[in-house]
Short mmCIF file of C-alpha atoms in Angstrom, two decimals:
data_model
loop_
_atom_site.label_atom_id
_atom_site.label_comp_id
_atom_site.label_asym_id
_atom_site.label_seq_id
_atom_site.Cartn_x
_atom_site.Cartn_y
_atom_site.Cartn_z
CA MET G 1 42.40 -23.30 4.88
CA LEU G 2 40.39 -23.30 1.66
CA SER G 3 40.53 -20.14 -0.38
CA GLN G 4 37.34 -17.90 -1.58
CA LYS G 5 37.37 -19.55 -5.24
CA GLN G 6 37.86 -22.66 -4.22
CA ALA G 7 34.84 -22.92 -1.80
CA GLU G 8 32.83 -21.50 -4.39
CA GLU G 9 33.88 -23.89 -6.72
CA ALA G 10 33.32 -26.45 -4.34
CA ILE G 11 29.94 -25.29 -3.38
CA VAL G 12 29.39 -25.38 -7.30
CA SER G 13 30.42 -28.75 -7.69
CA ASN G 14 28.09 -29.93 -5.28
CA TYR G 15 25.27 -27.75 -5.86
CA SER G 16 22.83 -30.07 -6.82
CA GLU G 17 23.08 -32.08 -3.38
CA THR G 18 20.10 -31.73 -2.22
CA ASP G 19 18.20 -32.71 -5.37
CA GLN G 20 21.27 -35.57 -5.83
CA HIS G 21 20.01 -36.91 -2.37
CA GLU G 22 16.22 -36.77 -3.18
CA GLY G 23 17.39 -38.46 -6.97
CA LYS G 24 19.34 -41.41 -5.35
CA GLU G 25 16.32 -43.26 -4.87
CA GLU G 26 15.20 -42.93 -8.18
CA GLU G 27 18.61 -43.70 -9.93
CA LYS G 28 18.87 -46.66 -7.12
CA GLU G 29 15.48 -47.92 -8.56
CA GLU G 30 16.29 -47.55 -12.10
CA ASN G 31 20.10 -49.46 -11.68
CA HIS G 32 17.69 -52.28 -9.97
CA SER G 33 15.06 -52.70 -12.79
CA ILE G 34 15.19 -50.72 -15.81
CA PHE G 35 11.69 -51.02 -16.30
CA SER G 36 10.28 -50.44 -13.43
CA VAL G 37 6.61 -48.85 -13.36
CA LYS G 38 7.38 -45.76 -11.08
CA SER G 39 10.98 -45.02 -12.66
CA VAL G 40 10.11 -45.12 -15.90
CA LEU G 41 6.78 -43.56 -16.17
CA TRP G 42 6.25 -41.39 -13.00
CA HIS G 43 10.04 -40.11 -11.37
CA GLY G 44 11.92 -37.47 -14.50
CA GLY G 45 14.05 -35.56 -13.56
CA SER G 46 16.33 -35.44 -16.26
CA ALA G 47 17.58 -32.83 -18.79
CA TRP G 48 15.26 -34.95 -21.42
CA ASP G 49 12.18 -34.43 -18.89
CA ALA G 50 13.04 -30.65 -18.76
CA TRP G 51 13.63 -30.99 -22.40
CA PHE G 52 9.85 -32.62 -22.94
CA SER G 53 8.08 -30.19 -20.38
CA CYS G 54 9.58 -27.12 -21.97
CA SER G 55 8.20 -28.14 -25.33
CA SER G 56 4.95 -29.94 -23.99
CA ASN G 57 4.15 -26.74 -22.16
CA GLN G 58 5.29 -24.12 -24.89
CA VAL G 59 2.82 -25.21 -27.79
CA ALA G 60 -0.95 -26.54 -27.00
CA GLN G 61 -4.03 -24.25 -27.84
CA VAL G 62 -2.02 -21.60 -29.55
CA LEU G 63 -1.24 -23.86 -32.53
CA LEU G 64 -4.95 -23.51 -33.37
CA THR G 65 -4.65 -19.76 -33.21
CA LEU G 66 -1.36 -19.01 -34.95
CA PRO G 67 -3.17 -19.17 -38.45
CA TYR G 68 -5.62 -16.23 -36.87
CA SER G 69 -2.64 -14.35 -35.69
CA PHE G 70 -1.11 -14.29 -39.48
CA SER G 71 -4.09 -13.22 -40.60
CA GLN G 72 -3.84 -10.62 -38.84
CA LEU G 73 0.16 -9.81 -39.19
CA GLY G 74 0.68 -11.21 -42.56
CA MET G 75 2.90 -14.11 -44.11
CA LEU G 76 6.26 -12.83 -43.55
CA SER G 77 5.55 -10.78 -40.22
CA GLY G 78 4.21 -14.15 -38.94
CA ILE G 79 7.57 -15.69 -39.38
CA LEU G 80 9.87 -13.39 -38.25
CA LEU G 81 7.95 -12.55 -35.09
CA GLN G 82 7.57 -16.10 -34.49
CA ILE G 83 11.79 -16.64 -34.63
CA PHE G 84 12.33 -13.36 -32.65
CA TYR G 85 9.98 -13.83 -29.68
CA GLY G 86 11.10 -17.36 -29.96
CA LEU G 87 14.90 -16.23 -29.05
CA LEU G 88 13.83 -13.48 -27.07
CA GLY G 89 12.02 -15.82 -25.24
CA SER G 90 15.02 -18.41 -24.81
CA TRP G 91 17.07 -15.44 -23.50
CA THR G 92 14.83 -14.40 -20.77
CA ALA G 93 14.18 -18.54 -19.77
CA TYR G 94 18.20 -18.25 -19.78
CA LEU G 95 18.16 -15.79 -17.36
CA ILE G 96 15.51 -17.13 -14.86
CA SER G 97 17.92 -20.41 -14.89
CA VAL G 98 20.53 -18.66 -13.89
CA LEU G 99 18.72 -16.49 -11.08
CA TYR G 100 17.71 -19.74 -9.92
CA ILE G 101 20.91 -21.27 -9.53
CA GLU G 102 22.25 -18.23 -8.20
CA TYR G 103 19.29 -18.00 -5.20
CA ARG G 104 19.64 -21.78 -4.81
CA SER G 105 23.45 -21.73 -4.33
CA ARG G 106 23.89 -19.02 -1.61
CA LYS G 107 20.62 -20.67 0.05
CA GLU G 108 22.71 -23.66 0.23
CA LYS G 109 25.76 -21.88 1.78
CA GLU G 110 23.11 -21.16 4.39
CA ASN G 111 22.53 -25.05 4.86
CA VAL G 112 18.62 -24.65 3.53
CA ASN G 113 17.40 -27.49 2.62
CA PHE G 114 14.82 -28.11 0.01
CA LYS G 115 14.06 -31.33 0.33
CA ASN G 116 10.64 -31.15 0.83
CA HIS G 117 9.75 -27.92 -0.60
CA VAL G 118 9.68 -26.27 -4.35
CA ILE G 119 11.41 -23.24 -5.15
CA GLN G 120 9.48 -20.86 -7.49
CA TRP G 121 10.27 -17.69 -8.89
CA PHE G 122 8.96 -15.69 -6.67
CA GLU G 123 10.57 -16.90 -3.56
CA VAL G 124 13.95 -16.35 -5.86
CA LEU G 125 12.83 -12.75 -6.86
CA ASP G 126 12.50 -12.64 -2.82
CA GLY G 127 16.22 -13.74 -1.66
CA LEU G 128 17.90 -12.10 -4.84
CA LEU G 129 16.23 -8.20 -4.03
CA GLY G 130 13.89 -8.73 -1.66
CA PRO G 131 9.91 -8.35 -0.49
CA TYR G 132 8.98 -6.07 -2.62
CA TRP G 133 10.06 -7.85 -5.75
CA LYS G 134 8.39 -11.22 -4.03
CA ALA G 135 5.24 -9.35 -3.87
CA VAL G 136 5.20 -8.19 -8.29
CA GLY G 137 6.97 -11.47 -9.12
CA LEU G 138 4.09 -13.30 -7.26
CA ALA G 139 1.64 -11.14 -8.78
CA PHE G 140 2.16 -11.25 -12.21
CA ASN G 141 3.24 -15.00 -12.46
CA CYS G 142 -0.03 -16.14 -10.29
CA THR G 143 -2.48 -13.94 -12.19
CA PHE G 144 -0.45 -15.35 -15.65
CA LEU G 145 -0.98 -18.69 -15.04
CA LEU G 146 -4.51 -18.12 -13.50
CA PHE G 147 -5.39 -16.75 -17.03
CA GLY G 148 -3.63 -19.62 -18.89
CA SER G 149 -5.36 -22.35 -17.30
CA VAL G 150 -8.63 -20.39 -17.86
CA ILE G 151 -7.34 -20.47 -21.70
CA GLN G 152 -7.21 -24.02 -21.58
CA LEU G 153 -10.43 -24.41 -20.37
CA ILE G 154 -12.03 -22.44 -23.32
CA ALA G 155 -9.90 -23.93 -26.02
CA CYS G 156 -11.51 -27.65 -24.69
CA ALA G 157 -14.43 -26.59 -24.96
CA SER G 158 -13.56 -24.83 -28.48
CA ASN G 159 -12.06 -28.13 -29.64
CA ILE G 160 -14.88 -30.62 -28.50
CA TYR G 161 -17.65 -28.96 -30.59
CA TYR G 162 -16.11 -29.56 -34.07
CA ILE G 163 -16.19 -33.18 -32.66
CA ASN G 164 -20.06 -33.03 -31.15
CA ASP G 165 -22.26 -29.82 -31.64
CA HIS G 166 -24.98 -31.13 -30.06
CA LEU G 167 -24.03 -29.42 -26.74
CA ASP G 168 -22.91 -25.64 -26.61
CA LYS G 169 -19.54 -24.06 -25.63
CA ARG G 170 -20.84 -22.88 -22.33
CA THR G 171 -21.63 -26.60 -21.21
CA TRP G 172 -18.52 -28.39 -22.63
CA THR G 173 -16.68 -25.77 -20.23
CA TYR G 174 -18.84 -27.11 -17.27
CA ILE G 175 -17.92 -30.80 -18.59
CA PHE G 176 -13.73 -30.13 -18.62
CA GLY G 177 -13.52 -27.83 -15.77
CA ALA G 178 -14.67 -31.12 -13.74
CA CYS G 179 -12.08 -33.27 -15.73
CA CYS G 180 -9.07 -30.69 -15.54
CA ALA G 181 -9.97 -30.62 -11.70
CA THR G 182 -8.63 -33.78 -11.51
CA THR G 183 -5.10 -32.51 -12.37
CA VAL G 184 -4.88 -31.81 -8.24
CA PHE G 185 -3.84 -35.25 -7.96
CA ILE G 186 -0.37 -34.88 -9.66
CA PRO G 187 2.12 -34.35 -6.76
CA SER G 188 4.79 -32.20 -8.82
CA PHE G 189 6.72 -31.51 -11.65
CA HIS G 190 8.28 -34.63 -11.25
CA ASN G 191 5.61 -37.01 -12.49
CA TYR G 192 4.94 -35.13 -15.60
CA ARG G 193 7.50 -37.55 -17.67
CA LEU G 194 4.93 -39.94 -19.15
CA TRP G 195 2.12 -36.65 -20.10
CA SER G 196 4.95 -34.58 -20.86
CA PHE G 197 6.48 -37.47 -23.68
CA LEU G 198 2.71 -38.06 -24.63
CA GLY G 199 1.74 -34.11 -25.10
CA LEU G 200 4.43 -33.40 -27.16
CA GLY G 201 3.67 -36.29 -29.92
CA MET G 202 0.27 -35.07 -29.99
CA THR G 203 1.26 -31.73 -30.58
CA THR G 204 3.73 -32.87 -33.09
CA TYR G 205 0.72 -34.81 -35.17
CA THR G 206 -1.63 -31.74 -34.84
CA ALA G 207 0.47 -29.14 -36.30
CA TRP G 208 1.91 -31.41 -38.81
CA TYR G 209 -2.25 -32.30 -39.66
CA LEU G 210 -2.90 -29.26 -39.89
CA ALA G 211 0.04 -28.35 -42.10
CA ILE G 212 -0.78 -31.12 -44.69
CA ALA G 213 -4.84 -30.80 -44.53
CA ALA G 214 -4.14 -27.29 -45.59
CA LEU G 215 -1.80 -27.99 -48.20
CA VAL G 216 -4.45 -30.93 -49.63
CA HIS G 217 -7.60 -28.50 -49.15
CA GLY G 218 -5.73 -26.02 -51.63
CA GLN G 219 -6.22 -22.50 -51.31
CA ASP G 220 -10.32 -21.24 -51.23
CA GLU G 221 -11.44 -19.95 -54.17
CA GLY G 222 -10.87 -16.11 -54.21
CA VAL G 223 -8.96 -16.48 -51.56
CA LYS G 224 -7.72 -12.93 -50.26
CA HIS G 225 -4.39 -12.58 -47.88
CA SER G 226 -4.40 -8.93 -47.46
CA ALA G 227 -2.94 -8.97 -43.87
CA PRO G 228 -1.75 -6.57 -42.71
CA THR G 229 -4.10 -3.65 -42.95
CA LYS G 230 -5.60 -1.98 -39.34
CA LEU G 231 -2.69 -1.14 -36.20
CA VAL G 232 -5.24 -3.00 -34.12
CA LEU G 233 -4.93 -6.01 -35.58
CA TYR G 234 -1.64 -6.13 -36.49
CA PHE G 235 -0.70 -5.88 -32.59
CA THR G 236 -2.98 -8.09 -31.52
CA GLY G 237 -1.39 -10.87 -33.49
CA ALA G 238 1.88 -9.77 -32.58
CA THR G 239 0.98 -9.79 -28.92
CA ASN G 240 -0.35 -13.59 -29.77
CA ILE G 241 3.08 -14.91 -30.83
CA LEU G 242 4.56 -13.02 -27.65
CA TYR G 243 2.62 -15.29 -25.85
CA THR G 244 3.40 -18.55 -27.56
CA PHE G 245 7.21 -18.08 -26.51
CA GLY G 246 6.05 -16.74 -23.11
CA GLY G 247 5.29 -20.44 -21.86
CA HIS G 248 8.09 -20.45 -19.20
CA ALA G 249 6.33 -19.24 -16.36
CA VAL G 250 7.04 -22.79 -14.50
CA THR G 251 10.57 -22.76 -15.48
CA VAL G 252 12.15 -22.43 -11.95
CA GLU G 253 9.77 -25.24 -10.71
CA ILE G 254 10.47 -27.68 -14.05
CA MET G 255 14.79 -26.86 -13.02
CA HIS G 256 13.84 -27.54 -9.67
CA ALA G 257 12.43 -31.19 -10.70
CA MET G 258 15.27 -31.61 -12.37
CA TRP G 259 18.38 -33.79 -10.31
CA LYS G 260 21.33 -31.92 -11.59
CA PRO G 261 19.43 -28.32 -12.16
CA GLN G 262 22.81 -26.41 -14.08
CA LYS G 263 22.16 -28.95 -17.23
CA PHE G 264 18.54 -26.24 -17.67
CA LYS G 265 20.56 -23.84 -19.72
CA CYS G 266 20.08 -24.24 -23.40
CA ILE G 267 16.70 -26.95 -22.91
CA TYR G 268 14.37 -23.69 -23.19
CA LEU G 269 16.45 -22.81 -26.58
CA LEU G 270 16.51 -26.57 -28.02
CA ALA G 271 12.78 -26.84 -27.15
CA THR G 272 11.94 -24.02 -28.91
CA LEU G 273 14.05 -24.66 -31.83
CA TYR G 274 11.61 -27.72 -31.97
CA VAL G 275 8.80 -26.01 -31.52
CA PHE G 276 9.16 -23.82 -34.89
CA THR G 277 9.13 -27.29 -36.47
CA LEU G 278 5.63 -27.43 -35.99
CA THR G 279 4.79 -23.67 -35.40
CA ILE G 280 5.70 -22.11 -38.54
CA PRO G 281 4.63 -24.37 -41.24
CA SER G 282 1.39 -25.12 -39.96
CA ALA G 283 0.40 -21.31 -39.70
CA SER G 284 1.72 -20.42 -42.82
CA ALA G 285 -0.04 -23.81 -44.18
CA VAL G 286 -3.37 -22.83 -42.68
CA TYR G 287 -2.89 -19.02 -43.41
CA TRP G 288 -1.66 -19.79 -47.59
CA ALA G 289 -5.05 -22.00 -47.63
CA PHE G 290 -7.87 -19.34 -46.45
CA GLY G 291 -6.48 -16.40 -45.89
CA ASP G 292 -8.75 -13.49 -44.92
CA GLU G 293 -11.44 -16.24 -43.78
CA LEU G 294 -9.11 -16.53 -40.51
CA LEU G 295 -10.28 -13.56 -39.08
CA ASN G 296 -13.32 -14.42 -37.95
CA HIS G 297 -12.36 -18.03 -37.38
CA ALA G 298 -9.67 -18.08 -34.36
CA ASN G 299 -9.90 -21.73 -34.32
CA ALA G 300 -8.17 -23.44 -36.90
CA PHE G 301 -10.33 -26.51 -36.67
CA SER G 302 -13.35 -24.60 -37.55
CA LEU G 303 -12.49 -24.45 -41.40
CA LEU G 304 -10.77 -27.40 -41.94
CA PRO G 305 -13.01 -30.22 -43.28
CA ARG G 306 -14.03 -33.06 -40.66
CA ASN G 307 -12.38 -36.70 -41.18
CA GLY G 308 -10.57 -38.97 -39.42
CA PHE G 309 -7.93 -37.32 -38.91
CA ARG G 310 -9.16 -34.10 -37.74
CA ASP G 311 -11.25 -35.87 -35.18
CA ALA G 312 -8.13 -37.80 -34.36
CA ALA G 313 -5.84 -34.40 -33.63
CA VAL G 314 -8.65 -32.65 -31.78
CA ILE G 315 -9.09 -35.55 -29.96
CA LEU G 316 -5.01 -35.26 -29.29
CA MET G 317 -5.60 -31.50 -28.47
CA LEU G 318 -7.69 -32.02 -25.86
CA ILE G 319 -5.44 -34.50 -23.72
CA HIS G 320 -2.65 -32.33 -24.32
CA GLN G 321 -4.83 -29.41 -23.26
CA PHE G 322 -5.82 -31.19 -19.52
CA ILE G 323 -1.66 -31.59 -19.55
CA THR G 324 -1.06 -28.08 -19.80
CA PHE G 325 -3.91 -27.26 -17.67
CA GLY G 326 -2.02 -29.37 -15.47
CA PHE G 327 1.31 -27.43 -15.96
CA ALA G 328 -0.17 -24.43 -15.38
CA CYS G 329 -2.16 -24.74 -12.52
CA THR G 330 0.53 -26.59 -10.26
CA PRO G 331 2.53 -23.80 -9.32
CA LEU G 332 -0.35 -22.60 -8.66
CA TYR G 333 -1.20 -25.26 -6.28
CA PHE G 334 2.03 -24.99 -4.57
CA VAL G 335 1.42 -21.37 -3.91
CA TRP G 336 -2.11 -22.39 -1.81
CA GLU G 337 -0.67 -24.28 -0.50
CA LYS G 338 1.93 -22.75 1.18
CA VAL G 339 -0.47 -20.38 2.03
CA ILE G 340 -2.55 -22.47 4.41
CA GLY G 341 0.35 -24.36 5.45
CA MET G 342 -0.16 -28.09 3.47
CA HIS G 343 2.82 -27.65 1.19
CA ASP G 344 5.16 -30.05 3.78
CA THR G 345 2.13 -32.92 4.19
CA ARG G 346 2.79 -35.68 2.32
CA SER G 347 -0.29 -37.45 1.92
CA ILE G 348 -1.45 -36.80 -2.02
CA CYS G 349 -4.99 -37.01 -1.23
CA LEU G 350 -5.30 -34.53 1.52
CA ARG G 351 -3.24 -32.34 -1.00
CA ALA G 352 -5.61 -32.85 -3.75
CA LEU G 353 -8.34 -31.95 -1.21
CA ALA G 354 -6.29 -28.56 -0.18
CA ARG G 355 -5.94 -27.26 -4.47
CA LEU G 356 -9.64 -27.57 -5.40
CA PRO G 357 -10.44 -24.21 -4.17
CA VAL G 358 -7.74 -22.89 -6.73
CA VAL G 359 -9.85 -24.66 -9.46
CA VAL G 360 -12.91 -22.98 -8.93
CA PRO G 361 -12.42 -19.69 -9.99
CA ILE G 362 -10.23 -20.83 -13.14
CA TRP G 363 -13.82 -22.58 -13.98
CA PHE G 364 -15.81 -19.41 -13.57
CA LEU G 365 -13.63 -17.31 -15.22
CA ALA G 366 -13.03 -19.76 -18.14
CA ILE G 367 -17.62 -19.53 -18.36
CA ILE G 368 -17.68 -15.67 -18.13
CA PHE G 369 -14.75 -14.67 -20.68
CA PRO G 370 -15.06 -17.36 -23.43
CA PHE G 371 -12.86 -15.55 -26.33
CA PHE G 372 -10.37 -17.93 -27.59
CA GLY G 373 -8.22 -15.64 -29.81
CA PRO G 374 -8.62 -12.37 -28.13
CA ILE G 375 -8.28 -13.55 -24.84
CA ASN G 376 -4.86 -14.98 -25.41
CA SER G 377 -3.60 -11.79 -27.30
CA ALA G 378 -4.76 -9.62 -23.83
CA VAL G 379 -2.77 -12.37 -21.68
CA GLY G 380 -0.05 -11.70 -23.70
CA ALA G 381 0.42 -8.25 -23.30
CA LEU G 382 -0.41 -7.46 -19.68
CA LEU G 383 1.25 -10.29 -18.62
CA VAL G 384 3.30 -12.37 -20.68
CA SER G 385 5.52 -9.12 -21.31
CA PHE G 386 6.06 -8.41 -17.78
CA THR G 387 6.28 -12.37 -16.39
CA VAL G 388 7.97 -13.38 -18.91
CA TYR G 389 10.25 -11.03 -20.09
CA ILE G 390 10.95 -7.57 -18.25
CA ILE G 391 11.07 -9.03 -15.01
CA PRO G 392 13.60 -11.32 -15.50
CA SER G 393 15.76 -8.78 -17.45
CA LEU G 394 15.29 -6.42 -14.70
CA ALA G 395 15.68 -8.86 -11.85
CA HIS G 396 19.50 -10.46 -13.54
CA MET G 397 20.58 -6.46 -14.12
CA LEU G 398 19.68 -5.53 -10.57
CA THR G 399 21.40 -9.15 -9.14
CA TYR G 400 24.32 -8.09 -10.52
CA ARG G 401 24.71 -4.32 -10.12
CA LYS G 402 27.97 -4.24 -7.88
CA ALA G 403 31.15 -5.72 -9.04
CA SER G 404 31.29 -7.93 -6.01
CA ALA G 405 28.34 -9.94 -7.14
CA ARG G 406 29.61 -10.22 -10.40
CA GLN G 407 32.67 -11.76 -9.07
CA ASN G 408 30.91 -14.41 -7.20
CA ALA G 409 28.41 -15.07 -9.06
CA ALA G 410 27.53 -19.12 -9.06
CA GLU G 411 27.05 -18.38 -13.24
CA LYS G 412 29.46 -16.52 -15.67
CA PRO G 413 28.14 -14.97 -18.51
CA PRO G 414 27.75 -17.67 -21.41
CA PRO G 415 30.76 -18.65 -23.72
CA PHE G 416 29.44 -16.55 -26.75
CA MET G 417 28.66 -13.24 -24.67
CA PRO G 418 32.20 -11.20 -24.31
CA SER G 419 31.47 -9.86 -20.89
CA TRP G 420 28.99 -8.42 -18.61
CA THR G 421 28.61 -5.23 -20.55
CA ALA G 422 26.59 -7.07 -23.49
CA MET G 423 24.76 -9.03 -20.98
CA TYR G 424 23.55 -5.59 -19.93
CA VAL G 425 22.46 -4.38 -23.39
CA ILE G 426 20.62 -7.00 -24.30
CA ASN G 427 18.50 -6.82 -21.07
CA ALA G 428 17.98 -3.22 -21.55
CA PHE G 429 17.04 -4.02 -25.10
CA VAL G 430 14.76 -6.44 -24.19
CA VAL G 431 12.77 -4.13 -21.48
CA VAL G 432 12.35 -0.92 -23.89
CA TRP G 433 11.22 -3.49 -26.47
CA VAL G 434 8.59 -5.58 -24.61
CA LEU G 435 7.72 -2.82 -22.43
CA VAL G 436 6.66 -0.49 -25.44
CA VAL G 437 5.87 -3.01 -28.12
CA GLY G 438 4.37 -5.62 -26.10
CA PHE G 439 2.83 -4.10 -23.36
CA GLY G 440 2.29 -0.45 -24.82
CA PHE G 441 0.91 -0.93 -28.20
CA GLY G 442 0.32 -4.75 -27.67
CA GLY G 443 -1.90 -3.78 -24.79
CA TRP G 444 -3.87 -1.24 -26.59
CA ALA G 445 -4.67 -3.39 -29.66
CA SER G 446 -5.77 -6.62 -27.67
CA MET G 447 -7.58 -4.86 -25.21
CA THR G 448 -9.39 -3.25 -27.82
CA ASN G 449 -9.87 -6.40 -29.45
CA PHE G 450 -11.27 -7.67 -26.56
CA VAL G 451 -13.68 -5.32 -25.58
CA ARG G 452 -14.81 -5.32 -29.10
CA GLN G 453 -15.67 -9.57 -28.45
CA VAL G 454 -17.64 -8.52 -25.20
CA ASP G 455 -19.83 -6.37 -27.04
CA THR G 456 -20.30 -8.13 -29.49
CA PHE G 457 -21.16 -11.58 -28.05
CA GLY G 458 -21.55 -10.46 -23.87
CA LEU G 459 -20.13 -11.73 -21.26
CA PHE G 460 -21.30 -15.76 -20.06
CA ALA G 461 -21.62 -15.97 -24.36
CA LYS G 462 -23.43 -19.35 -24.60
CA CYS G 463 -21.36 -20.31 -28.07
CA TYR G 464 -18.65 -18.13 -28.70
CA GLN G 465 -18.16 -18.11 -33.10
CA CYS G 466 -20.47 -20.78 -33.28
CA LYS G 467 -22.39 -21.61 -36.54
CA PRO G 468 -26.01 -20.36 -36.42
CA PRO G 469 -28.75 -23.10 -36.09
CA ALA G 470 -29.99 -24.15 -39.26
CA PRO G 471 -33.89 -22.32 -39.89
CA LEU G 472 -36.54 -25.13 -39.43
CA ALA G 473 -38.33 -25.51 -42.32
CA ALA G 474 -41.47 -24.79 -41.10
CA ALA G 475 -40.47 -21.48 -40.08
CA ALA G 476 -38.96 -21.00 -43.46
CA ALA G 477 -42.36 -21.16 -45.23
CA PRO G 478 -44.60 -18.44 -45.82
CA PRO G 479 -47.94 -18.82 -43.84
CA PRO G 480 -51.34 -19.44 -45.77
CA HIS G 481 -52.77 -15.89 -46.54
CA HIS G 482 -56.59 -16.07 -46.18
CA ARG G 483 -59.06 -13.31 -48.06
#
């Protein structure tokens, strides 16, 4: 009879049996025809696929708002906070991956089969901590993903306006809402291989275009770099950066799409390190060139001269925002499918039809609140702070609070971590810091700024931060005076 330790080792070694079974046909297909379209472009489950998904999902429209954040924070704070929150986000992504593996290993001991079921974060919380945690995780995660999708639609309308301003941003939101609704036809994260690869290439081009274009343009005459000046602006910018590195609300779904989810542990950190090479140079260069002028231009494209390179960057970002919309919406599609009992349906068309009601409220909210920069900060403070940082840290501490749970853990502390106590200390620091600085001060600042935007532009704003219409010559000429 196998000892308990041997049994656990056997379970861990055979941990991905279901995923391997699901991936067998893909692997066979690759061996049979390496260049088959289906295997190369459609079925992705490798560690590289996960890295591209994490990197692509982490940087999208936020590239265009980081210079705006630097104008609120100042250069030094902007760079340091990016590094700080990037590492903090990588840590909590690691915690989520550990909890997923723990949940999966426990369920596999009970012979649960996940062949036609995508595991999601709220189910991990339910299995490890109970229904109350499931409700909290579901509420925060779904609300965050909902507004994350809203932000992508707002960003699409904001970007295309800088190529074609014959239509206002609200009209462009109608158009791109219809375009983004086509993501209902993408079944799962297995099928984002090509899109993730292209998306990362697009944001890489855009980031380096911003940096080079700003340096070539040079500093504006009389440019000022006065930030930080006000606490409201400072914490608004800080929460936008908190949001930047809080893109792992889809971590569990990306892991579940992998053939060997155990390989995910360091993937998010590696993705973050690459993202630093995009966000820090671009935001620093644009802020250096334009300074305080960015305070009234949440979208960096609005200050750069129009030419072929800028138009190419706008178009590539539009395509990438379509991809990111799909990333944010897919978990919502899964939740909705489970609610209405359509998750096991094999027909892509039926599932697409069932998913359409998810897109409608996203479309509507993007039209109500078209505030590009401020909504990023509000979402970061009120939703990302809990979804991405606080809940995973608390969940990890509670899951392994008993000695028996730590002894039988599917994943032990990483090699660089001396003990479980050290993990608890780091998790407690994350909870306190994000609760006080991110949610507390950040929530106050971002909501204050958000309310100001509503008061200034109103709900359903037709064209937020658009250039004023040019006065007509006839209107400008004084009327003739008759005596």
